[in-house]
XYZ file of C-alpha atoms in Angstrom:
463
model
C 7.418 7.336 15.666
C 10.755 5.557 16.562
C 9.651 5.000 20.176
C 6.431 3.575 18.864
C 7.990 1.051 16.655
C 10.850 0.024 19.240
C 7.972 -0.721 21.652
C 6.240 -2.793 19.060
C 9.394 -4.739 18.064
C 10.168 -5.352 21.716
C 6.766 -6.763 22.373
C 7.078 -9.238 19.362
C 10.671 -10.235 20.303
C 9.964 -10.877 24.043
C 6.853 -12.890 23.114
C 9.108 -15.509 21.453
C 10.428 -16.461 24.970
C 7.024 -16.652 26.563
C 5.738 -18.799 23.760
C 8.674 -21.157 24.382
C 7.873 -21.403 28.140
C 4.168 -21.801 27.660
C 4.485 -24.551 25.115
C 6.409 -26.757 27.685
C 3.495 -26.328 30.158
C 0.901 -27.205 27.710
C 2.459 -30.421 26.449
C 0.351 -32.695 28.761
C -2.895 -30.828 27.921
C -5.361 -31.576 25.226
C -4.472 -30.451 21.747
C -5.855 -27.096 20.923
C -6.478 -25.066 17.774
C -3.362 -25.480 15.547
C -3.157 -21.605 14.957
C -2.536 -21.173 18.683
C 0.418 -23.454 18.752
C 1.976 -22.925 15.425
C 5.530 -21.736 15.669
C 6.374 -18.206 14.592
C 9.155 -17.775 12.059
C 12.428 -16.256 13.010
C 12.307 -12.435 13.118
C 13.483 -10.878 9.876
C 16.143 -8.810 11.678
C 17.803 -11.826 13.193
C 20.085 -14.501 12.017
C 20.549 -15.222 8.274
C 17.433 -13.299 7.397
C 19.209 -10.013 8.223
C 21.782 -10.174 5.372
C 19.052 -10.871 2.799
C 16.829 -8.173 4.201
C 19.688 -5.607 4.042
C 20.303 -6.792 0.581
C 16.665 -5.979 -0.528
C 16.714 -2.585 1.365
C 20.041 -1.702 -0.370
C 18.628 -2.613 -3.806
C 15.515 -0.579 -3.117
C 17.552 2.459 -2.061
C 19.665 2.326 -5.324
C 16.526 1.943 -7.527
C 15.130 5.178 -5.877
C 18.359 7.211 -5.811
C 17.216 8.901 -8.999
C 14.293 10.428 -7.228
C 16.149 12.029 -4.321
C 17.068 15.208 -6.285
C 13.616 15.713 -7.724
C 11.935 19.042 -7.359
C 8.368 19.834 -6.285
C 5.842 19.361 -9.020
C 2.579 21.533 -9.509
C 0.322 18.430 -9.070
C -0.793 19.127 -5.453
C 2.682 19.723 -3.976
C 1.877 23.403 -3.680
C -1.441 23.076 -1.877
C -0.068 20.201 0.316
C 3.312 21.512 1.147
C 5.069 24.729 0.030
C 1.867 26.819 -0.240
C 0.204 25.162 2.761
C 0.042 27.659 5.642
C -0.291 24.700 8.093
C 3.116 23.578 6.884
C 4.953 26.893 6.412
C 3.839 28.591 9.658
C 5.932 27.984 12.796
C 4.863 24.896 14.465
C 2.656 25.488 17.530
C -0.200 24.013 19.528
C -2.680 26.318 17.597
C -1.061 25.210 14.312
C -1.420 21.570 15.194
C -5.091 21.968 16.097
C -5.613 23.684 12.801
C -4.022 20.788 10.952
C -6.434 18.358 12.640
C -9.421 20.545 11.969
C -9.016 21.077 8.301
C -8.838 19.044 5.099
C -6.591 19.648 2.174
C -8.639 19.757 -1.177
C -11.119 17.225 0.295
C -8.494 14.908 1.816
C -8.237 14.518 5.541
C -4.634 13.433 6.157
C -3.563 15.349 9.217
C -0.641 13.214 10.277
C 0.813 13.497 6.766
C 0.427 17.377 6.869
C 1.987 17.335 10.384
C 4.894 15.432 9.108
C 5.495 18.054 6.387
C 5.182 20.819 9.126
C 7.842 19.120 11.224
C 10.194 18.841 8.367
C 9.654 22.432 7.464
C 10.326 23.471 11.062
C 13.510 21.480 11.324
C 15.056 21.748 7.711
C 13.163 24.611 6.010
C 11.462 24.198 2.537
C 13.476 21.304 1.259
C 12.103 18.807 -1.284
C 15.256 16.693 -0.883
C 14.382 16.134 2.707
C 10.929 15.079 1.883
C 11.993 12.728 -0.799
C 14.557 11.159 1.525
C 11.898 10.725 4.237
C 9.509 9.191 1.727
C 12.176 6.620 0.719
C 12.946 5.849 4.396
C 9.345 5.122 5.155
C 9.143 3.073 2.053
C 12.082 1.106 3.230
C 10.243 0.654 6.557
C 7.189 -0.738 4.654
C 9.557 -3.120 2.720
C 10.854 -4.434 6.102
C 7.317 -5.166 7.393
C 6.334 -6.905 3.997
C 9.286 -9.270 4.332
C 8.246 -9.965 8.046
C 4.635 -10.447 6.756
C 5.744 -12.956 4.107
C 7.651 -15.027 6.626
C 4.585 -15.053 8.858
C 2.454 -16.089 5.970
C 4.752 -19.197 5.674
C 6.529 -18.355 2.506
C 10.003 -19.747 2.399
C 13.074 -17.482 2.123
C 13.451 -17.182 -1.501
C 9.761 -16.755 -2.416
C 9.534 -14.269 0.603
C 12.451 -12.345 -0.781
C 10.911 -12.338 -4.388
C 7.636 -10.824 -3.004
C 9.401 -8.216 -0.979
C 11.568 -7.222 -3.792
C 8.576 -6.769 -6.171
C 6.751 -4.706 -3.518
C 9.960 -2.606 -2.998
C 11.040 -1.820 -6.581
C 7.939 -2.256 -8.814
C 7.413 0.763 -11.162
C 4.000 1.370 -9.787
C 5.609 2.201 -6.385
C 7.282 5.302 -7.966
C 4.337 7.615 -7.609
C 4.056 6.786 -3.893
C 7.708 7.349 -3.248
C 8.945 9.939 -5.782
C 6.040 12.343 -5.383
C 6.486 14.350 -2.289
C 2.692 14.770 -1.684
C 2.234 11.027 -1.667
C 3.890 10.812 1.812
C 0.363 9.596 2.620
C 0.970 6.158 1.004
C 4.246 5.325 2.766
C 3.018 6.686 6.079
C -0.293 4.988 6.234
C 1.430 1.870 4.819
C 3.912 1.340 7.534
C 1.335 1.441 10.243
C -1.080 -0.661 8.181
C 1.464 -3.379 7.682
C 2.629 -3.202 11.373
C -1.085 -3.775 12.296
C -1.184 -6.957 9.968
C 1.969 -8.328 11.567
C 0.619 -7.599 15.148
C -2.684 -9.302 14.189
C -0.962 -12.489 12.948
C 0.854 -12.619 16.394
C -2.537 -12.358 18.004
C -3.970 -15.274 15.918
C -0.910 -17.413 16.740
C -0.584 -16.591 20.422
C -3.968 -15.410 21.517
C -2.203 -12.740 23.524
C -4.586 -9.725 23.794
C -1.808 -7.343 23.964
C -1.176 -7.671 20.160
C -4.873 -7.181 19.524
C -5.237 -3.993 21.428
C -1.798 -2.716 19.977
C -3.470 -2.738 16.536
C -6.047 0.012 17.410
C -3.637 2.936 17.926
C -1.632 1.850 14.855
C -4.900 1.647 12.859
C -6.019 5.020 13.914
C -2.678 6.580 13.049
C -2.843 4.771 9.621
C -6.342 6.281 9.010
C -5.169 9.729 9.957
C -2.442 9.423 7.405
C -4.718 8.272 4.460
C -8.405 7.164 4.220
C -7.370 4.072 2.214
C -6.312 2.427 5.440
C -10.149 1.805 6.226
C -9.761 -1.682 4.531
C -7.802 -3.019 7.526
C -10.678 -5.066 9.186
C -11.403 -6.729 5.887
C -7.712 -7.604 5.516
C -7.847 -9.010 9.062
C -10.758 -11.220 8.046
C -8.745 -12.557 5.064
C -5.966 -13.509 7.390
C -8.591 -15.275 9.452
C -9.428 -17.329 6.418
C -5.726 -17.986 5.485
C -4.952 -19.182 9.039
C -8.129 -21.374 9.059
C -9.970 -19.787 11.835
C -13.587 -20.672 11.903
C -15.408 -17.980 10.001
C -18.241 -17.459 12.408
C -20.006 -14.262 13.721
C -17.593 -14.090 16.632
C -14.809 -12.994 14.215
C -17.005 -10.064 13.069
C -17.858 -9.116 16.647
C -14.097 -9.339 17.505
C -13.504 -6.715 14.917
C -16.222 -4.223 15.859
C -13.754 -1.520 17.088
C -12.012 -1.617 13.732
C -15.141 -1.549 11.636
C -16.298 1.496 13.809
C -13.041 3.260 13.088
C -13.311 2.449 9.451
C -16.905 3.697 9.246
C -16.123 6.932 11.059
C -13.108 7.550 8.746
C -15.038 6.734 5.665
C -17.955 9.045 6.508
C -15.659 11.898 7.370
C -13.668 11.372 4.155
C -16.919 11.264 1.996
C -18.192 14.443 3.774
C -15.017 16.361 3.050
C -14.658 15.170 -0.548
C -18.280 16.181 -1.107
C -17.608 19.685 0.351
C -14.484 19.991 -1.882
C -16.690 19.002 -4.967
C -14.244 16.130 -5.954
C -17.016 13.534 -5.692
C -18.907 15.076 -8.500
C -16.373 14.617 -11.367
C -17.675 11.327 -12.568
C -20.899 11.002 -10.629
C -22.825 13.490 -12.806
C -21.199 12.251 -15.978
C -21.893 8.505 -15.830
C -24.806 6.528 -14.485
C -24.426 3.899 -11.615
C -24.097 1.022 -14.227
C -21.570 2.907 -16.218
C -19.478 3.804 -13.056
C -19.571 0.109 -12.110
C -18.252 -0.892 -15.554
C -15.595 1.819 -15.242
C -14.585 0.455 -11.873
C -14.339 -3.150 -13.114
C -12.375 -2.033 -16.164
C -9.922 -0.227 -13.872
C -9.657 -3.401 -11.780
C -8.354 -5.323 -14.843
C -5.876 -2.467 -15.700
C -4.446 -2.789 -12.199
C -4.045 -6.605 -12.689
C -2.346 -6.195 -15.934
C 0.033 -3.405 -14.756
C 1.132 -5.599 -11.854
C 2.890 -7.803 -14.514
C 3.301 -5.429 -17.419
C 3.542 -1.882 -16.042
C 2.917 -0.041 -19.219
C 2.157 3.733 -19.835
C 2.641 4.738 -16.238
C 1.653 8.414 -15.789
C 0.408 10.868 -13.176
C -3.148 11.306 -14.452
C -5.537 8.747 -16.222
C -8.409 10.964 -17.198
C -11.994 9.650 -17.380
C -12.964 8.579 -20.865
C -15.505 10.773 -22.669
C -17.687 7.790 -23.336
C -17.417 4.159 -22.290
C -16.544 1.531 -24.777
C -17.454 -2.111 -25.249
C -14.469 -3.048 -23.198
C -15.785 -1.189 -20.248
C -19.045 -3.101 -20.194
C -17.413 -6.411 -20.853
C -15.264 -5.793 -17.631
C -18.405 -6.592 -15.562
C -18.928 -10.178 -16.605
C -15.265 -10.530 -16.774
C -14.830 -9.585 -13.166
C -17.637 -12.022 -12.254
C -15.884 -14.855 -14.080
C -12.632 -14.024 -12.482
C -14.371 -14.072 -8.948
C -15.841 -17.461 -9.861
C -12.377 -18.801 -10.814
C -10.881 -17.597 -7.558
C -13.774 -19.218 -5.658
C -13.141 -22.623 -7.524
C -9.438 -22.424 -6.636
C -10.095 -22.578 -2.919
C -9.989 -26.435 -2.874
C -6.537 -26.519 -4.507
C -4.820 -23.283 -3.107
C -5.699 -21.307 -0.232
C -2.867 -18.964 -1.121
C -4.468 -17.867 -4.365
C -7.824 -17.076 -2.601
C -6.061 -15.212 0.129
C -3.883 -13.186 -2.317
C -6.965 -12.340 -4.526
C -9.184 -11.353 -1.656
C -6.415 -9.189 -0.126
C -5.920 -7.407 -3.425
C -9.617 -6.862 -4.003
C -10.606 -5.659 -0.475
C -7.644 -3.112 -0.607
C -8.428 -1.848 -4.054
C -12.229 -1.975 -4.057
C -12.664 1.467 -2.319
C -10.470 3.253 -4.895
C -12.056 1.814 -7.957
C -13.677 5.167 -8.584
C -17.268 3.802 -8.622
C -18.120 6.857 -6.573
C -16.144 9.033 -8.976
C -13.852 10.792 -6.568
C -10.805 12.465 -8.010
C -9.714 13.433 -11.499
C -8.620 10.108 -12.824
C -10.337 6.661 -13.072
C -7.236 4.946 -11.745
C -3.828 5.961 -10.073
C -0.546 4.142 -9.701
C -0.435 4.995 -6.013
C -3.659 3.263 -5.122
C -1.867 -0.062 -5.765
C 0.649 0.402 -2.980
C -0.866 -2.003 -0.429
C -3.269 -4.040 -2.692
C -0.468 -5.332 -4.844
C 0.957 -7.276 -1.854
C -1.891 -9.785 -2.481
C -1.044 -10.208 -6.145
C 2.713 -10.561 -5.426
C 2.021 -13.038 -2.649
C 0.300 -15.189 -5.278
C 3.375 -14.953 -7.573
C 5.651 -15.868 -4.641
C 3.369 -18.870 -3.740
C 3.628 -19.989 -7.367
C 7.352 -19.679 -7.299
C 7.449 -21.744 -4.080
C 5.226 -24.264 -5.541
C 7.318 -24.542 -8.660
C 10.553 -24.863 -6.629
C 9.080 -27.736 -4.599
C 7.502 -29.623 -7.452
C 10.244 -29.218 -9.994
C 13.368 -29.209 -7.851
C 15.669 -29.815 -10.653
C 14.443 -26.482 -12.184
C 14.881 -24.484 -8.984
C 17.848 -22.512 -10.165
C 16.100 -21.793 -13.522
C 12.973 -20.536 -11.635
C 15.007 -18.304 -9.370
C 16.859 -16.890 -12.301
C 13.576 -16.168 -13.996
C 12.334 -14.355 -10.897
C 15.596 -12.418 -10.619
C 15.338 -11.263 -14.283
C 11.749 -10.144 -13.813
C 12.743 -8.237 -10.638
C 15.699 -6.566 -12.366
C 13.481 -5.461 -15.208
C 11.085 -3.905 -12.669
C 14.039 -2.156 -10.882
C 15.387 -0.707 -14.003
C 11.909 0.653 -15.055
C 11.552 2.110 -11.593
C 14.889 3.928 -11.820
C 13.846 5.536 -15.230
C 10.219 6.271 -14.000
C 11.705 8.364 -11.149
C 12.957 10.810 -13.780
C 9.437 11.516 -14.911
C 8.828 13.157 -11.572
C 11.924 15.262 -11.866
C 9.893 18.492 -12.180
C 6.631 19.791 -13.499
C 7.917 19.970 -17.134
C 9.083 16.253 -17.270
C 5.827 15.206 -15.435
C 3.418 16.816 -17.716
C 5.391 16.326 -21.040
C 5.275 12.526 -20.340
C 1.619 12.712 -19.468
C 0.836 14.476 -22.764
C 2.447 11.568 -24.619
C -0.553 9.443 -23.473
C -3.267 11.790 -22.859
C -3.969 15.181 -24.441
C -5.756 16.928 -21.605
C -6.309 20.706 -20.965
C -5.035 20.036 -17.317
C -1.810 18.782 -18.578
C -1.151 21.711 -21.011
C -2.195 24.179 -18.313
C 0.094 22.763 -15.675
C 3.144 22.554 -17.977
C 2.423 26.079 -19.175
C 2.197 27.425 -15.645
C 5.522 25.725 -14.935
C 7.090 27.492 -17.975
C 5.639 30.811 -16.884
C 6.980 30.514 -13.294
C 10.321 29.477 -14.611
C 10.416 32.559 -16.920
C 10.349 30.380 -20.058
C 7.866 32.617 -21.785
C 8.744 31.466 -25.340
């Protein structure tokens, strides 16, 4: 992985020189598409950007230190890690073939399983090692988010605000503090690197960036199926950078749509075999599932600003309420408002579309899984919502320059609150007792009682 990213960073760095030389040669030529000649921002690991990026990474590390000593929890950690024979057996060619030939309770995430197997081979059965590596991967994702924000033409302070929100928002805790959710941070780092590479392709028209995306996309899909939304995110970037939205942009992305289609079909097939697609499908009709999906969409939107009642399992309701059905026209109205904002702010449309295209496949309209939403599903989608907040901050700082300090203080206070909530939320994932006790505060489910009871039994706490 280190060699892979060093090569990628080298390509992007060396391209800066080639762009400078090529721009001199083209001065006398006719003006071309502005996206081809627009200057790329300074790399986030160079110059003044470096100290700010290191500060963000340091704050993020501090906010997640409370998760580093967490134990395993009996919420899929067993079947994915310490009871998984593909992880516990000595690493071999045969074992690797088995990893890539089998799913884990309906999920096909072979690279995630392989990473657990490598850790077990090197360090033994150590939850601390896995939590540390989860955090390191999250820090890598944070680096790419900052780079992405600069490429999306946010100025330094709004870009830092977006990056900090991504890094320390309480909805990140499930993806980082839960050992099993290595899937999120592993798929995320290659997903974000693919987006960065695609922007370089848009700006330079250098094909090496385009073809570099394909292996990163495949790696991302092999880490978690949620990566299938990448070609849609690429189309949203086309819109943002004002590329002509014609058929050729779809044709250009055929390799990515094919990879997405193959990954999606394989994922649905494995979920079907595991029986996890049937949980809500046989309980609710299609219109009810759609209402449930739109309702969860609004919950994600609300939790991005007010992350309330965060827990590991949000069980399906026994029956749908009026709010579930009102969510359908509400979502249509929200879509109309986003559409109308196109004339005034391309940033709002971009952020909303990025969020929607990355959340739509996990809105549980198909009813996969045991809950109708999950904090971890917001890992990549929230970048779109945070980008909107960063754009609003940038707009406010430019329009009300006398209030710039006040706006930055407000953004800092909001970020500090999110960081403190994250530090506390990490403790929920301390062990199976803390996890399910907190879950029972919000949802009195048989599963929560069973899992906590199993923890007491295995710990010898029979009373």
